[in-house]
Short mmCIF file of C-alpha atoms in Angstrom, two decimals:
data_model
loop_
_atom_site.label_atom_id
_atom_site.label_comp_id
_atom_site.label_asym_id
_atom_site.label_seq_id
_atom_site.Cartn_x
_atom_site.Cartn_y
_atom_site.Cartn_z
CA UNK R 97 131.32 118.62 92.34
CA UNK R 98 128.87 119.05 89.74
CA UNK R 99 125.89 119.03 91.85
CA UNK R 100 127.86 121.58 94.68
CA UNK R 101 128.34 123.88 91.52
CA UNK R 102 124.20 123.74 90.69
CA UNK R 103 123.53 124.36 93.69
CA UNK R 104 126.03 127.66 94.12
CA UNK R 105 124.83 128.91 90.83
CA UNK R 106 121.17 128.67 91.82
CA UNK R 107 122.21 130.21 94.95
CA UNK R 108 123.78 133.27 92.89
CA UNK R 109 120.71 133.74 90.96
CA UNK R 110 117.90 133.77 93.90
CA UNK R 111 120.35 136.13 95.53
CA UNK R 112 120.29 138.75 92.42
CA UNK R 113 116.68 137.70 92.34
CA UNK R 114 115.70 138.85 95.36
CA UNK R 115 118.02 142.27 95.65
CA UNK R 116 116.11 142.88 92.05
CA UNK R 117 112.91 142.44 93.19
CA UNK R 118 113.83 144.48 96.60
CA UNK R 119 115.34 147.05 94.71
CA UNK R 120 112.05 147.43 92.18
CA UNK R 121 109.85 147.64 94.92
CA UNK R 122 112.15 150.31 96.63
CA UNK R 123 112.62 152.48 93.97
CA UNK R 124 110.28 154.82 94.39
CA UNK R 125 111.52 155.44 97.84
CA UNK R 126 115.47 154.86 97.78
CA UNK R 127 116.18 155.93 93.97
CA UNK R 128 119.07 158.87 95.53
CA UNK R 129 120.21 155.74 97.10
CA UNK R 130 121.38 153.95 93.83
CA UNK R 131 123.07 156.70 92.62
CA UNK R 132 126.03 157.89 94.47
CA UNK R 133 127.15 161.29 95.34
CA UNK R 134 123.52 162.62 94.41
CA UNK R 135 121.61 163.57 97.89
CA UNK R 136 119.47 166.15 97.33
CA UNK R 137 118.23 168.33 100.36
CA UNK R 138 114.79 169.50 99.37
CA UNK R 139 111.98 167.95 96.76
CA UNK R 140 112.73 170.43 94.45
CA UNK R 141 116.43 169.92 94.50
CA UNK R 142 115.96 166.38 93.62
CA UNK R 143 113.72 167.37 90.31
CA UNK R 144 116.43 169.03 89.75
CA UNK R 145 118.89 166.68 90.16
CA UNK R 146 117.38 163.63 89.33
CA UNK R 147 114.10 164.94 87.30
CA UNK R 148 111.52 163.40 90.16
CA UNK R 149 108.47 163.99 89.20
CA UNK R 150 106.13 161.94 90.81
CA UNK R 151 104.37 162.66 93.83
CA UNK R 152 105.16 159.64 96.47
CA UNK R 153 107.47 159.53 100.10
CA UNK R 154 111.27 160.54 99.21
CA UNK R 155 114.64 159.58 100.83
CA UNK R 156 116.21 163.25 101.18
CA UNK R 157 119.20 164.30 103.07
CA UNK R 158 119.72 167.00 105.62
CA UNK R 159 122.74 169.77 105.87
CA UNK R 160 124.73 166.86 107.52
CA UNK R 161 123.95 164.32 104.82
CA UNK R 162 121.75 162.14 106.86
CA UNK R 163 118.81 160.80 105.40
CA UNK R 164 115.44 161.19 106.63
CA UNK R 165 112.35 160.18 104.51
CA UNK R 166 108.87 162.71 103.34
CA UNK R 167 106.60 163.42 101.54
CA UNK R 168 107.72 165.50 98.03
CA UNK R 169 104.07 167.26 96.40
CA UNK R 170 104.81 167.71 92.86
CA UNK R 171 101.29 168.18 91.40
CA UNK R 172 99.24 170.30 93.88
CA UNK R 173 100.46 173.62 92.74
CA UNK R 174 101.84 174.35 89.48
CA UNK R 175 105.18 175.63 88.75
CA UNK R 176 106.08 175.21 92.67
CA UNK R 177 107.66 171.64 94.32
CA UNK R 178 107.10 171.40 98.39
CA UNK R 179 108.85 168.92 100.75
CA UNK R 180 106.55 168.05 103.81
CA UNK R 181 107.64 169.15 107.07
CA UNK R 182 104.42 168.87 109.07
CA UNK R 183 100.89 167.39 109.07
CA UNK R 184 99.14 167.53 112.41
CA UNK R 185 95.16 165.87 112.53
CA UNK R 186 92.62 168.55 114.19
CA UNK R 187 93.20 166.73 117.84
CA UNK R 188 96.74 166.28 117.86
CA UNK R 189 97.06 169.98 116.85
CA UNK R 190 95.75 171.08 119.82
CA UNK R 191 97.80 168.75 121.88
CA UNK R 192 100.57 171.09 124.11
CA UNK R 193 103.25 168.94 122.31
CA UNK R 194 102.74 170.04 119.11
CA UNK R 195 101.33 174.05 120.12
CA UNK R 196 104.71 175.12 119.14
CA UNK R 197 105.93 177.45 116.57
CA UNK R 198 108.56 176.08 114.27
CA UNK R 199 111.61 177.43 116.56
CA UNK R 200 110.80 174.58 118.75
CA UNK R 201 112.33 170.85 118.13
CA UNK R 202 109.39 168.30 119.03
CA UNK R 203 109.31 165.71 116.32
CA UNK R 204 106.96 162.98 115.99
CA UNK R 205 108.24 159.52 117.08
CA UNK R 206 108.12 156.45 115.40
CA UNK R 207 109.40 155.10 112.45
CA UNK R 208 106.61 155.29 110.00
CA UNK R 209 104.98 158.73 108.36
CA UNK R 210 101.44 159.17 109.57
CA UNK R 211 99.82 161.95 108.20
CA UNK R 212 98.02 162.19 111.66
CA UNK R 213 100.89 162.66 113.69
CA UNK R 214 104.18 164.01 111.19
CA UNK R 215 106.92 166.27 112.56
CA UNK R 216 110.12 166.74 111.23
CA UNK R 217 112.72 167.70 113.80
CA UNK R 218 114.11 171.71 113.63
CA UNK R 219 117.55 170.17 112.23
CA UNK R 220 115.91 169.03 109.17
CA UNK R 221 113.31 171.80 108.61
CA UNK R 222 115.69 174.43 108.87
CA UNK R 223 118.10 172.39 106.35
CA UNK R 224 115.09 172.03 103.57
CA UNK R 225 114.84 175.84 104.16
CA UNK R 226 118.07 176.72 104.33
CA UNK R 227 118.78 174.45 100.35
CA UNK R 228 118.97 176.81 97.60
CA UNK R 229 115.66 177.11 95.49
CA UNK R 230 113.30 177.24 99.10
CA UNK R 231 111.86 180.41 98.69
CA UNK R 232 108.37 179.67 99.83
CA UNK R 233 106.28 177.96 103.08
CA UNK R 234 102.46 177.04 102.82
CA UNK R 235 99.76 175.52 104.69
CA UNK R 236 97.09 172.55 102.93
CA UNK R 237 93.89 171.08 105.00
CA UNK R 238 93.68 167.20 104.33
CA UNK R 239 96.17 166.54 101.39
CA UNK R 240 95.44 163.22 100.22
CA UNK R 241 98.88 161.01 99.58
CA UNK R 242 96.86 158.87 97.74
CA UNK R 243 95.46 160.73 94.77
CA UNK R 244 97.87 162.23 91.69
CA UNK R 245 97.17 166.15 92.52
CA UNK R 246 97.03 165.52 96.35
CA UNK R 247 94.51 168.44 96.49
CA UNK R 248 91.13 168.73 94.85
CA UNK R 249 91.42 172.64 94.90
CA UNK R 250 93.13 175.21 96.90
CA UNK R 251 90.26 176.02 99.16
CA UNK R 252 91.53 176.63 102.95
CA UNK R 253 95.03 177.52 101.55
CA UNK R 254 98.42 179.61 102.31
CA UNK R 255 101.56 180.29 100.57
CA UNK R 256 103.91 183.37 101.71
CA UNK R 257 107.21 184.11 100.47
CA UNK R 258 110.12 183.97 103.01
CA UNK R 259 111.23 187.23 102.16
CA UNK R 260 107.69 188.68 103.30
CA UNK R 261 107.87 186.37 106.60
CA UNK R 262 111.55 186.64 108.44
CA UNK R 263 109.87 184.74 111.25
CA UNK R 264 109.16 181.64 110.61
CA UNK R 265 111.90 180.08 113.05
CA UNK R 266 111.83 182.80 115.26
CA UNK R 267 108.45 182.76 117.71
CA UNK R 268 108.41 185.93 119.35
CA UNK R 269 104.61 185.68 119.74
CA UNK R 270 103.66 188.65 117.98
CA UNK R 271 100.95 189.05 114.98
CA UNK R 272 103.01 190.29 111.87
CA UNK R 273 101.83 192.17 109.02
CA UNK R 274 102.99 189.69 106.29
CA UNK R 275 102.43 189.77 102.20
CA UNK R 276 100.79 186.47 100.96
CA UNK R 277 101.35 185.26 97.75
CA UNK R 278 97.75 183.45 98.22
CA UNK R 279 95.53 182.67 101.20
CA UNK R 280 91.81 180.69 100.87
CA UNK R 281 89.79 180.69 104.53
CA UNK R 282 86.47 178.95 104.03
CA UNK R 283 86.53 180.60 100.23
CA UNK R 284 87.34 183.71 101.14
CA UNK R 285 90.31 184.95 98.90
CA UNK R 286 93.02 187.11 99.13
CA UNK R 287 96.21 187.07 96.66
CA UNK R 288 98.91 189.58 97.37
CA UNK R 289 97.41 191.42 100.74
CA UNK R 290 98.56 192.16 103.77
CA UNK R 291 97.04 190.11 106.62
CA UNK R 292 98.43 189.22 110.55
CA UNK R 293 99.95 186.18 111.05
CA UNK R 294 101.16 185.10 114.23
CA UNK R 295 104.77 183.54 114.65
CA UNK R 296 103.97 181.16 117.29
CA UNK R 297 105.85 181.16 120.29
CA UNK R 298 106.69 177.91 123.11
CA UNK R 299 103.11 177.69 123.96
CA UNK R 300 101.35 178.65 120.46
CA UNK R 301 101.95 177.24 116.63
CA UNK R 302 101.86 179.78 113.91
CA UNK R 303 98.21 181.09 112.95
CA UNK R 304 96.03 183.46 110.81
CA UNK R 305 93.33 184.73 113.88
CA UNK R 306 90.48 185.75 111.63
CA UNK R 307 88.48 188.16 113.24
CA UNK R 308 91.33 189.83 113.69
CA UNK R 309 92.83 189.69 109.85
CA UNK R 310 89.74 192.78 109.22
CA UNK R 311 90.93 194.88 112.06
CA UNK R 312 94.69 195.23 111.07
CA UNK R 313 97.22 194.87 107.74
CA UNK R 314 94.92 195.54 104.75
CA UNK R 315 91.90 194.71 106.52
CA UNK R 316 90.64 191.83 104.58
CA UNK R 317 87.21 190.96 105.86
CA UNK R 318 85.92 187.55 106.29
CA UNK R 319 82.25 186.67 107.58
CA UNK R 320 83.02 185.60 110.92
CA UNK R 321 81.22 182.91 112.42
CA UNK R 322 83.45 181.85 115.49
CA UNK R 323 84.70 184.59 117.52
CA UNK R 324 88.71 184.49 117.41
CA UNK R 325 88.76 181.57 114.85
CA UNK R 326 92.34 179.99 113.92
CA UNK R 327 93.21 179.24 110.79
CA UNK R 328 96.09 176.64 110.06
CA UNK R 329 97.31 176.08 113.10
CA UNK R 330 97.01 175.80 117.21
CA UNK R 331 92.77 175.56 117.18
CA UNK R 332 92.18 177.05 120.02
CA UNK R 333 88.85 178.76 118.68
CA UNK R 334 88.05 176.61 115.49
CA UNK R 335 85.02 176.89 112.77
CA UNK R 336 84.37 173.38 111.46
CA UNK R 337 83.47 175.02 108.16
CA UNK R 338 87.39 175.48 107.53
CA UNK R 339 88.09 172.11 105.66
CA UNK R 340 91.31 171.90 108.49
CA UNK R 341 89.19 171.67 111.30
CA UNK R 342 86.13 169.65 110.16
CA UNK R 343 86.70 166.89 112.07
CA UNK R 344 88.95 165.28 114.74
CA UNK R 345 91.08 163.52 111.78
CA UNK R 346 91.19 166.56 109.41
CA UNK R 347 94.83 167.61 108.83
CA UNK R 348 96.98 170.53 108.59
CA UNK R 349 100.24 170.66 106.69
CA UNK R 350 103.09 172.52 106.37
CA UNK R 351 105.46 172.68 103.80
CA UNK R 352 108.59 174.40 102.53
CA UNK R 353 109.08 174.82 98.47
CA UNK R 354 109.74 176.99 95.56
CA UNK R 355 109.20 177.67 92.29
CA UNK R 356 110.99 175.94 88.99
CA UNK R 357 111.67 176.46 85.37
CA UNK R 358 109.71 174.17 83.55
CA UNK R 359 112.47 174.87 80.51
CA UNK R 360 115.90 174.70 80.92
CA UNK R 361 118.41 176.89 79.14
CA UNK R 362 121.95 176.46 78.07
CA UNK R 363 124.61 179.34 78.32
CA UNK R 364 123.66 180.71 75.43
CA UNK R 365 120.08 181.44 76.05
CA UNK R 366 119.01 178.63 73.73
CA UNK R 367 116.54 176.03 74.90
CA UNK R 368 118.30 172.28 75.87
#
């Protein structure tokens, strides 16, 4: 009886054992897990409600509360948090698959996030825009999951407000006059201007054409060196110096955020 007991209690502890050491290693990834009734929606909902802070691959939840796992960039771009909903490399970009504006549902497969070949499906997209506090979308070239800031600088770089940009999951194929908060092609910068970019339609992702950004909107001119050049998306007509089409393994991605308070306030106006 004695020896029966040993050997249940030692059974006990390499049971808690390993669920510890599981859960440790997890934690990072499945921390909304362990608490219940917390399932935040976006990257910046779970700073929010959880104060994540660290950039790293989240568990989130969709409209349904079904969990899917990305990537949650808390670094790159102060005062904003962005939740992942795309990263394409140079040659699968220009695959027919994935020449699709966001209206269309073609995720990636697999079970795994490859920065190569990421797609969320249209469910979950429009459910991260749809969560209160998503007020912006963006584009990066080759943000590093490795490194703290995930970007070096915000060289070949887009962020414009919803509000400016109805059309983001509607691809009528037309080029749209739309107000950027801040776009970067090759070093060229524009911050609050007027440039076309093109909604992306079943055959086409969405795009800045460059040539054409000096002929319409404000007119911001950028030293052409390919004739129709695309910027962020589709590749079509591509320039390797833009840092997104370098080379075959060079990525584009997409993601939808918004701003935050880096103080928070009580009722009273006092600081908590």
């Amino acid at each position: 009886m004695t020896r029966v007991l040993f050997v249940y209690k030692n059974l006990l502890y390499s049971l808690a054992s390993h669920r510890s050491t599981r859960q440790a290693a997890n934690t990072h990834l499945n921390r909304f897990d362990l608490i219940k009734n917390i399932k935040p929606r976006s990257c910046l909902q779970a700073k929010e409600l959880i104060g994540a802070n660290k950039n790293g691959f989240y568990i989130l939840y969709d409209s349904l509360n079904r969990p899917f796992t990305t990537f949650c960039d808390y670094h790159s771009d102060p005062g904003f948090v962005w939740t992942l909903i795309e990263s394409l490399s140079l040659t699968n970009a220009r695959l027919a698959k994935y020449r699709k504006g966001f209206q269309y549902d073609v995720p990636s497969g697999g079970c795994s996030i490859n920065l190569q070949d990421f797609r969320l499906c249209k469910a979950i997209m429009k459910s991260v825009a749809d969560t209160p506090g998503s007020t912006h979308f963006r584009a990066t070239c080759n943000f590093n999951t490795e490194e703290k800031n995930g970007l070096q600088n915000h060289r070949d770089y887009l962020r414009v407000s919803f509000c400016s940009f109805s059309h983001f999951f509607r691809s009528d194929g037309n080029h749209r006059c739309t107000k950027v908060d801040y776009v970067n092609i090759r070093g060229h910068i524009c911050r609050q201007c007027n440039i076309a970019l093109y909604s992306g339609r079943h055959d086409y992702h969405i795009f800045i054409q460059v040539d054409r950004a000096a002929k319409v909107c404000d007119k911001w001119t950028i030293p052409v060196g390919v004739r129709h050049e695309f910027a962020f998306g589709d590749y079509r007509y591509i320039d390797s110096k833009f840092s997104c089409a370098n080379s075959s393994t060079s990525t584009t991605n997409w993601w939808i955020g918004g701003s935050y308070m880096s103080t928070v306030y009580d009722g009273n106006g006092t600081e908590a």
